[in-house]
């Protein structure tokens, strides 16, 4: 089993499965580690650096991480479980499936749907909300994911699972790992994150040639990709180190912009966690390779 800490959020494109390959290449060595697109935070909580800056455009995520970081892990868990009980949601880390007249196969979505719908309707990305309620929304939503519609409302259906013992253990490890680190939080567009000559920037942006819930609705396009490549060029000129995760080939598409740009730097090939043997894929799709890389300027 891996010794790496796994995020208690399930992020499409989360780097947990690749940490064994990526972390040995990330070497902050006395530099400030900047996780420019923090997402589920799988990378920053597994890197050792004197100072870590965590940046993520989604303000609700940063607010949640700040609350987690500032709380004693036992207090955070106590508040979380009390709020789950108050909302009338199931809590199988304390009670069994039988108590809810269900089992692992049937799951809990049908039991939690009404309470989750009520919580969902009170939550909008553009408004103030309680970070613990936001985390509950993630836990009790499909696949522990985050997804909004264009109006900013959370729009995932209820999850089959709930806050169970496995997720509780994962959360405790994550909270402890955060608390062991010296972290500063930012919620900005990446371009507004200041570059320092002693920064080590890890960039794991949405990928131009694949889709995820956070880059639907044209949330990441060629213009963002160009802005990022320029930002990394500037960082490099100013003496910062960077490592950029990405796909240069995926599902029959190639990222030519990236391929050209990367010629100036070092390309390290990563054994991709994306399987091309999914039964849902057509025979021609199965033949398509995913080429996953880590591009560094050192
Ligand atoms: C691939 S995910 C990061 C996953 C993360 N490395 C992990 O392992 O969990 C990319 C993240 O970038 C965020 N993002 C998208 N556009 C951004 C921008 N312009 N500035 C900062 N963050 C952005 C998305 O919200 C998403 O959380």
PDB file of C-alpha atoms and ligand atoms in Angstrom, residues 11-15 36-43 55-58 188-190 204-206 214 220 227, ligand 1:
ATOM      1  CA  UNK A  11     -10.866  15.160  -7.983  1.00  0.00           C
ATOM      2  CA  UNK A  12     -10.975  14.251 -11.670  1.00  0.00           C
ATOM      3  CA  UNK A  13      -7.336  14.535 -12.687  1.00  0.00           C
ATOM      4  CA  UNK A  14      -6.239  14.237  -9.033  1.00  0.00           C
ATOM      5  CA  UNK A  15      -2.628  13.143  -8.922  1.00  0.00           C
ATOM      6  CA  UNK A  36      -0.666  26.716  -8.468  1.00  0.00           C
ATOM      7  CA  UNK A  37      -3.802  24.662  -9.259  1.00  0.00           C
ATOM      8  CA  UNK A  38      -4.315  22.883  -5.960  1.00  0.00           C
ATOM      9  CA  UNK A  39      -7.622  21.064  -6.683  1.00  0.00           C
ATOM     10  CA  UNK A  40      -7.940  18.100  -4.305  1.00  0.00           C
ATOM     11  CA  UNK A  41      -4.531  18.947  -2.778  1.00  0.00           C
ATOM     12  CA  UNK A  42      -3.080  15.509  -3.410  1.00  0.00           C
ATOM     13  CA  UNK A  43       0.340  16.938  -4.245  1.00  0.00           C
ATOM     14  CA  UNK A  55      -3.634  28.396  -4.822  1.00  0.00           C
ATOM     15  CA  UNK A  56      -6.976  27.402  -6.291  1.00  0.00           C
ATOM     16  CA  UNK A  57      -9.482  29.491  -8.228  1.00  0.00           C
ATOM     17  CA  UNK A  58     -12.486  27.895  -6.512  1.00  0.00           C
ATOM     18  CA  UNK A 188      -6.636  33.658  -7.424  1.00  0.00           C
ATOM     19  CA  UNK A 189      -6.400  33.169 -11.108  1.00  0.00           C
ATOM     20  CA  UNK A 190      -2.942  31.571 -11.454  1.00  0.00           C
ATOM     21  CA  UNK A 204      -1.437  20.893 -12.611  1.00  0.00           C
ATOM     22  CA  UNK A 205      -3.959  22.887 -14.651  1.00  0.00           C
ATOM     23  CA  UNK A 206      -7.111  21.610 -16.342  1.00  0.00           C
ATOM     24  CA  UNK A 214     -14.030  21.953 -13.447  1.00  0.00           C
ATOM     25  CA  UNK A 220     -10.062  26.278 -19.755  1.00  0.00           C
ATOM     26  CA  UNK A 227      -1.283  32.498 -20.568  1.00  0.00           C
TER      27      UNK A 227
HETATM   28  C1  LIG B   1      -6.253  19.082 -12.476  1.00  0.00           C
HETATM   29  S1  LIG B   1      -7.003  19.966 -11.146  1.00  0.00           S
HETATM   30  C2  LIG B   1      -5.747  19.880  -9.930  1.00  0.00           C
HETATM   31  C3  LIG B   1      -5.695  18.533  -9.242  1.00  0.00           C
HETATM   32  C4  LIG B   1      -4.711  18.458  -8.109  1.00  0.00           C
HETATM   33  N1  LIG B   1      -3.335  18.561  -8.544  1.00  0.00           N
HETATM   34  C5  LIG B   1      -4.892  17.156  -7.335  1.00  0.00           C
HETATM   35  O1  LIG B   1      -4.025  16.260  -7.430  1.00  0.00           O
HETATM   36  O2  LIG B   1      -5.897  17.005  -6.635  1.00  0.00           O
HETATM   37  C6  LIG B   1      -6.973  21.622 -11.710  1.00  0.00           C
HETATM   38  C7  LIG B   1      -7.535  22.675 -10.758  1.00  0.00           C
HETATM   39  O3  LIG B   1      -7.282  23.982 -11.301  1.00  0.00           O
HETATM   40  C8  LIG B   1      -8.349  24.854 -10.917  1.00  0.00           C
HETATM   41  N2  LIG B   1      -8.331  26.013 -11.846  1.00  0.00           N
HETATM   42  C9  LIG B   1      -8.923  26.103 -13.070  1.00  0.00           C
HETATM   43  N3  LIG B   1      -8.646  27.281 -13.631  1.00  0.00           N
HETATM   44  C10 LIG B   1      -7.841  27.967 -12.777  1.00  0.00           C
HETATM   45  C11 LIG B   1      -7.197  29.238 -12.814  1.00  0.00           C
HETATM   46  N4  LIG B   1      -7.355  30.047 -13.872  1.00  0.00           N
HETATM   47  N5  LIG B   1      -6.419  29.623 -11.776  1.00  0.00           N
HETATM   48  C12 LIG B   1      -6.272  28.808 -10.690  1.00  0.00           C
HETATM   49  N6  LIG B   1      -6.880  27.570 -10.578  1.00  0.00           N
HETATM   50  C13 LIG B   1      -7.646  27.155 -11.610  1.00  0.00           C
HETATM   51  C14 LIG B   1      -9.588  23.968 -11.034  1.00  0.00           C
HETATM   52  O4  LIG B   1     -10.643  24.483 -10.235  1.00  0.00           O
HETATM   53  C15 LIG B   1      -9.041  22.619 -10.520  1.00  0.00           C
HETATM   54  O5  LIG B   1      -9.280  22.495  -9.145  1.00  0.00           O
END
